[in-house]
């Protein structure tokens, strides 16, 4: 399968990063794009990523081998309806939404199952827009593909190989399994983060005491509340059932915690925090407690032999000791594929300055 002609509908952080990655790895690929703002298309044209300089009608995508739908979930569904009578018989359409059931159901209704393979790159940040896109956002990130019942196995294999060639770690899931999993580890946490921020905002005093003294624990747990309201509105409306069920379960856990605290049940309170700590500590890239200062940064890294060793050697040769290092595969709302933690602020600052000198791209929260 030759993905020589690729189209993008939507060119924000994710769409722009995929396009920039393709341009970096496959510079001969012809890419066109349209977006909500003409300035986005102009920016992508001027940096050499795409070939059109202005907004396009959807008929311009008739010759594409592969089309990425990179808009909010419900908008992607609108576009796939319009594309039905435009695309070639061998064209593949994919999306990048974090909810899959609604678009798969619409694809089935439209009779487009043999044209559609759902996609969800688990990478990004609270930053938005093409200006935040990078050519390394997919590096080592999980990229979930959700084929339909009529997807040709050979086409799926070639799509999987293509996405893997962009630096991602591919995973094949049923679309309903995907939606339950992402509702659990992504959608519910965003609802919780936004709820906590709204709670504190509503009870803060006129001197904004809580905002003033907000420490690392509060900032870490609520960081994702800075994400796009439009995107999360779409996600909540598209994955209502799964999110509602999980909110009910979460309320049940909170209610039990409330009862244990009210009753002074020391053993249950201890187990509540112990079990959470054990499970959290088992997740890759461990972090210190919320009251400790974490001297960490994130770094873009091409997946190639010796990449981590090179960074470690640069730091070690300057007497800088690494406390913790690891590759992030679920990179949603984390910029940089490599997580590095140092022992103190001085080592952190020296490490960042040194790696930037060697032209590594560094991110800090």
Coordinates of C-alpha atoms in Angstrom, one line a residue:
X1 CA 0.0 0.0 0.0
X2 CA 1.4 3.3 -1.1
X3 CA 0.6 6.2 1.2
X4 CA 2.1 8.7 -1.2
X5 CA -0.8 11.1 -1.0
X6 CA -2.1 11.9 2.5
X7 CA -4.7 14.4 3.6
X8 CA -5.3 16.0 6.9
X9 CA -8.7 17.4 8.0
X10 CA -7.8 19.4 11.1
X11 CA -4.2 20.4 11.8
X12 CA -3.8 21.1 15.5
X13 CA -1.4 19.6 18.0
X14 CA -2.0 15.9 17.0
X15 CA -2.7 16.3 13.3
X16 CA 0.2 18.8 12.9
X17 CA 2.6 16.5 14.8
X18 CA 1.6 13.5 12.6
X19 CA 2.1 15.6 9.5
X20 CA 5.5 16.9 10.7
X21 CA 6.6 13.4 11.6
X22 CA 5.6 12.1 8.1
X23 CA 7.5 15.0 6.5
X24 CA 10.6 14.2 8.6
X25 CA 10.5 10.4 7.8
X26 CA 9.0 10.4 4.3
X27 CA 9.9 13.8 2.8
X28 CA 8.6 12.7 -0.7
X29 CA 5.1 12.2 0.6
X30 CA 2.6 14.6 -0.9
X31 CA 0.4 16.1 1.9
X32 CA -2.5 18.5 1.8
X33 CA -4.6 19.8 4.7
X34 CA -7.5 21.9 5.6
X35 CA -8.4 23.3 9.1
X36 CA -10.7 25.5 11.0
X37 CA -8.5 28.6 10.5
X38 CA -6.8 29.7 7.3
X39 CA -3.8 30.8 9.3
X40 CA -3.1 27.2 10.4
X41 CA -2.9 26.0 6.8
X42 CA -0.7 29.0 5.9
X43 CA 1.7 28.2 8.7
X44 CA 1.9 24.5 7.7
X45 CA 2.5 25.5 4.1
X46 CA 5.2 28.1 5.0
X47 CA 7.2 25.6 7.1
X48 CA 7.1 23.1 4.2
X49 CA 4.9 20.5 5.7
X50 CA 1.9 20.6 3.3
X51 CA 1.6 21.6 -0.3
X52 CA -1.5 23.9 -0.3
X53 CA -1.4 27.4 1.0
X54 CA -5.1 28.0 1.7
X55 CA -8.2 26.2 2.9
X56 CA -9.5 23.4 0.7
X57 CA -12.9 22.0 -0.2
X58 CA -13.3 18.3 0.7
X59 CA -13.3 17.4 -3.0
X60 CA -9.6 18.2 -3.0
X61 CA -9.1 15.0 -1.0
X62 CA -10.4 12.7 -3.8
X63 CA -6.9 11.5 -4.7
X64 CA -5.7 10.7 -1.2
X65 CA -4.5 7.2 -0.3
X66 CA -4.9 8.0 3.4
X67 CA -6.9 10.7 5.2
X68 CA -6.4 11.6 8.9
X69 CA -9.4 13.2 10.6
X70 CA -7.9 15.3 13.4
X71 CA -10.9 17.4 14.6
X72 CA -13.0 17.0 17.7
X73 CA -14.8 13.7 17.8
X74 CA -18.2 14.9 16.6
X75 CA -16.7 17.0 13.9
X76 CA -14.9 14.0 12.6
X77 CA -18.2 12.2 12.2
X78 CA -19.6 15.1 10.2
X79 CA -16.6 15.0 7.9
X80 CA -16.7 11.2 7.3
X81 CA -20.3 11.6 6.1
X82 CA -19.2 14.2 3.6
X83 CA -16.2 12.1 2.4
X84 CA -18.3 9.0 1.6
X85 CA -19.0 10.0 -2.0
X86 CA -15.6 11.7 -2.5
X87 CA -12.9 9.2 -1.6
X88 CA -11.3 6.6 -4.0
X89 CA -12.4 3.0 -3.6
X90 CA -8.9 2.1 -2.1
X91 CA -8.7 5.1 0.2
X92 CA -8.2 4.5 3.9
X93 CA -9.7 7.0 6.5
X94 CA -8.5 7.1 10.0
X95 CA -9.1 9.5 12.9
X96 CA -7.2 10.5 16.0
X97 CA -10.1 10.8 18.5
X98 CA -10.0 9.3 22.0
X99 CA -13.5 8.0 21.6
X100 CA -14.2 5.3 19.0
X101 CA -17.7 3.9 19.4
X102 CA -19.7 6.8 17.9
X103 CA -17.5 7.1 14.8
X104 CA -17.4 3.3 14.3
X105 CA -21.2 3.1 14.5
X106 CA -21.5 5.9 11.9
X107 CA -19.0 4.1 9.7
X108 CA -21.1 1.0 9.9
X109 CA -24.3 2.9 9.1
X110 CA -22.6 4.5 6.0
X111 CA -21.2 1.2 4.7
X112 CA -17.6 2.5 5.0
X113 CA -16.2 -0.3 7.2
X114 CA -13.7 -1.4 4.6
X115 CA -12.4 2.1 4.3
X116 CA -12.0 2.9 8.0
X117 CA -9.4 2.1 10.7
X118 CA -9.8 4.1 13.9
X119 CA -6.8 5.5 15.5
X120 CA -5.8 7.0 18.9
X121 CA -2.3 8.3 19.4
X122 CA -1.8 8.4 23.2
X123 CA 0.4 11.4 23.2
X124 CA 0.1 15.2 23.5
X125 CA -0.1 17.9 26.1
X126 CA -2.3 20.6 27.5
X127 CA -0.9 22.8 24.7
X128 CA -3.1 23.1 21.6
X129 CA -2.7 24.3 18.0
X130 CA -0.3 23.7 15.1
X131 CA 2.3 26.0 16.7
X132 CA 2.7 23.4 19.5
X133 CA 3.1 20.4 17.1
X134 CA 6.4 18.7 16.9
X135 CA 8.0 16.1 14.6
X136 CA 8.7 13.8 17.5
X137 CA 5.4 13.7 19.4
X138 CA 4.8 10.1 18.3
X139 CA 8.1 8.7 19.4
X140 CA 7.5 5.6 21.6
X141 CA 3.9 6.6 22.3
X142 CA 1.2 4.0 22.2
X143 CA -0.9 4.4 19.1
X144 CA -4.1 2.3 19.3
X145 CA -5.7 1.1 16.1
X146 CA -9.4 0.0 16.1
X147 CA -10.3 -1.9 12.9
X148 CA -13.8 -2.6 11.9
X149 CA -15.3 -6.0 11.3
X150 CA -14.7 -5.7 7.5
X151 CA -11.2 -4.3 7.7
X152 CA -8.9 -6.3 5.3
X153 CA -6.2 -8.0 7.5
X154 CA -3.6 -7.1 4.9
X155 CA -4.7 -3.5 5.0
X156 CA -4.6 -3.4 8.8
X157 CA -1.1 -5.0 8.8
X158 CA 0.2 -2.3 6.4
X159 CA -1.5 0.5 8.4
X160 CA 0.0 -0.9 11.6
X161 CA 3.5 -1.1 10.0
X162 CA 3.2 2.5 8.6
X163 CA 2.2 3.9 12.0
X164 CA 5.0 2.0 13.7
X165 CA 7.5 3.4 11.1
X166 CA 6.6 6.8 12.4
X167 CA 8.1 5.9 15.8
X168 CA 4.9 4.8 17.7
X169 CA 4.2 1.6 19.6
X170 CA 1.1 0.2 17.9
X171 CA -1.7 -1.7 19.7
X172 CA -4.8 -3.3 18.1
X173 CA -8.1 -3.1 20.2
X174 CA -11.8 -3.6 19.7
X175 CA -13.4 -0.1 19.6
X176 CA -15.7 -0.8 22.6
X177 CA -12.8 -2.2 24.7
X178 CA -10.8 0.9 23.7
X179 CA -13.6 3.3 24.9
X180 CA -13.9 1.6 28.3
X181 CA -10.2 1.6 28.8
X182 CA -9.7 5.3 27.8
X183 CA -12.7 6.4 29.9
X184 CA -11.0 4.8 32.9
X185 CA -7.5 6.1 32.5
X186 CA -8.1 9.4 30.6
X187 CA -11.6 10.6 30.5
X188 CA -12.6 10.1 34.2
X189 CA -9.3 11.7 35.4
X190 CA -10.1 14.8 33.3
X191 CA -13.6 15.0 34.9
X192 CA -12.0 14.6 38.3
X193 CA -9.3 17.2 37.7
X194 CA -11.8 19.8 36.4
X195 CA -14.2 19.1 39.3
X196 CA -11.4 19.6 41.9
X197 CA -10.3 22.9 40.3
X198 CA -13.9 24.1 40.2
X199 CA -14.4 23.1 43.9
X200 CA -11.3 25.0 45.0
X201 CA -12.3 28.0 42.9
X202 CA -15.7 28.1 44.5
X203 CA -14.5 27.9 48.1
X204 CA -11.4 30.1 47.8
X205 CA -11.6 33.4 49.8
X206 CA -11.4 36.9 48.4
X207 CA -7.6 36.9 49.0
X208 CA -7.3 33.8 46.8
X209 CA -5.4 32.1 49.7
X210 CA -5.8 28.6 48.2
X211 CA -4.6 29.6 44.8
X212 CA -1.6 31.3 46.4
X213 CA -0.5 28.4 48.5
X214 CA -1.4 25.7 46.0
X215 CA 1.5 23.2 46.1
X216 CA 2.9 20.5 43.8
X217 CA 0.3 17.9 44.8
X218 CA -2.7 20.1 43.7
X219 CA -0.9 21.3 40.6
X220 CA 0.1 17.8 39.5
X221 CA -3.4 16.3 39.9
X222 CA -5.1 19.2 38.2
X223 CA -2.6 20.0 35.4
X224 CA -4.8 18.3 32.8
X225 CA -7.7 20.6 33.7
X226 CA -5.9 23.2 31.4
X227 CA -6.8 21.1 28.4
X228 CA -9.1 22.2 25.6
X229 CA -12.8 22.6 26.8
X230 CA -14.1 22.0 23.3
X231 CA -12.2 18.7 23.0
X232 CA -13.4 17.5 26.4
X233 CA -17.0 18.6 25.7
X234 CA -16.9 16.4 22.6
X235 CA -15.3 13.5 24.4
X236 CA -17.9 13.6 27.3
X237 CA -20.8 13.7 24.8
X238 CA -19.4 10.9 22.7
X239 CA -18.5 8.5 25.5
X240 CA -21.4 9.3 27.9
X241 CA -22.3 5.8 29.0
X242 CA -18.7 4.7 29.9
X243 CA -17.9 7.9 31.7
X244 CA -21.2 7.9 33.6
X245 CA -20.7 4.4 34.8
X246 CA -17.1 5.2 36.0
X247 CA -18.3 8.4 37.7
X248 CA -20.8 6.2 39.6
X249 CA -18.0 3.8 40.7
X250 CA -15.8 6.7 41.7
X251 CA -18.5 8.3 43.8
X252 CA -19.0 4.9 45.5
X253 CA -15.2 4.9 46.4
X254 CA -15.4 8.5 47.7
X255 CA -18.5 7.7 49.7
X256 CA -16.7 4.7 51.3
X257 CA -13.7 6.8 52.1
X258 CA -16.0 9.4 53.7
X259 CA -17.6 6.8 55.8
X260 CA -14.2 5.4 56.9
X261 CA -13.0 8.8 57.8
X262 CA -16.2 9.7 59.6
X263 CA -16.1 6.5 61.6
X264 CA -12.4 6.8 62.5
X265 CA -11.7 3.4 60.9
X266 CA -7.9 3.5 61.0
X267 CA -7.3 0.2 59.3
X268 CA -9.6 0.9 56.3
X269 CA -8.1 4.4 55.9
X270 CA -4.6 2.9 55.9
X271 CA -5.6 0.2 53.4
X272 CA -7.2 2.9 51.2
X273 CA -3.9 4.8 50.8
X274 CA -1.7 1.7 50.9
X275 CA -3.5 -0.1 48.0
X276 CA -3.4 3.1 46.0
X277 CA 0.3 3.6 46.6
X278 CA 1.1 0.0 45.7
X279 CA -0.7 0.2 42.4
X280 CA 0.6 3.7 41.5
X281 CA 4.2 2.6 42.3
X282 CA 3.8 -0.3 39.9
X283 CA 3.3 2.1 37.0
X284 CA 6.4 2.9 35.0
X285 CA 8.2 6.2 35.8
X286 CA 7.7 6.4 39.5
X287 CA 7.4 9.8 41.1
X288 CA 8.0 11.0 44.6
X289 CA 5.3 12.1 47.0
X290 CA 3.3 15.2 46.3
X291 CA 5.0 17.4 49.0
X292 CA 8.5 16.7 47.6
X293 CA 10.1 18.8 45.0
X294 CA 10.7 16.7 41.9
X295 CA 13.7 17.8 39.8
X296 CA 12.5 16.4 36.5
X297 CA 12.4 17.2 32.8
X298 CA 11.3 15.6 29.6
X299 CA 13.3 15.2 26.4
X300 CA 12.5 14.4 22.8
X301 CA 14.4 11.3 21.7
X302 CA 14.6 9.5 18.4
X303 CA 14.1 5.8 18.9
X304 CA 17.5 4.6 17.8
X305 CA 20.3 2.4 19.2
X306 CA 22.3 4.2 21.9
X307 CA 20.0 7.2 22.2
X308 CA 19.5 6.9 26.0
X309 CA 23.2 5.9 26.5
X310 CA 24.3 9.0 24.6
X311 CA 22.3 11.3 27.0
X312 CA 23.5 9.4 30.0
X313 CA 27.1 9.7 28.9
X314 CA 26.8 13.4 28.2
X315 CA 25.5 13.9 31.8
X316 CA 27.9 11.5 33.5
X317 CA 30.9 13.1 31.8
X318 CA 29.9 16.3 33.4
X319 CA 29.6 14.7 36.9
X320 CA 25.8 14.9 36.7
X321 CA 24.0 11.9 38.3
X322 CA 20.6 10.7 37.1
X323 CA 18.1 9.7 39.8
X324 CA 15.5 8.1 37.5
X325 CA 15.2 7.7 33.8
X326 CA 12.5 6.1 31.6
X327 CA 10.7 6.1 28.3
X328 CA 7.0 7.1 28.3
X329 CA 4.7 5.1 26.1
X330 CA 1.4 6.6 27.2
X331 CA 2.3 10.2 26.4
X332 CA -1.1 11.9 26.7
X333 CA -0.5 15.3 28.2
X334 CA 3.3 14.7 28.5
X335 CA 5.7 16.5 26.2
X336 CA 8.9 14.6 25.5
X337 CA 9.3 10.8 25.3
X338 CA 12.2 10.5 27.8
X339 CA 11.6 11.3 31.5
X340 CA 14.7 12.2 33.5
X341 CA 14.8 13.0 37.2
X342 CA 17.8 14.5 38.9
X343 CA 18.7 14.8 42.6
X344 CA 18.6 18.5 43.1
X345 CA 17.8 21.9 41.4
X346 CA 21.4 22.7 40.5
X347 CA 21.9 19.3 38.7
X348 CA 18.5 19.9 37.0
X349 CA 19.5 23.3 35.6
X350 CA 23.0 22.1 34.5
X351 CA 21.5 19.0 32.8
X352 CA 19.0 21.1 30.8
X353 CA 21.6 23.7 29.8
X354 CA 24.0 20.9 28.7
X355 CA 21.5 18.9 26.7
X356 CA 20.2 22.1 25.0
X357 CA 23.8 22.8 24.0
X358 CA 23.7 19.5 22.2
X359 CA 20.4 20.5 20.5
X360 CA 18.1 18.2 22.4
X361 CA 14.6 19.6 22.9
X362 CA 13.7 19.9 26.6
X363 CA 10.3 20.3 28.2
X364 CA 9.5 21.2 31.8
X365 CA 6.1 21.4 33.6

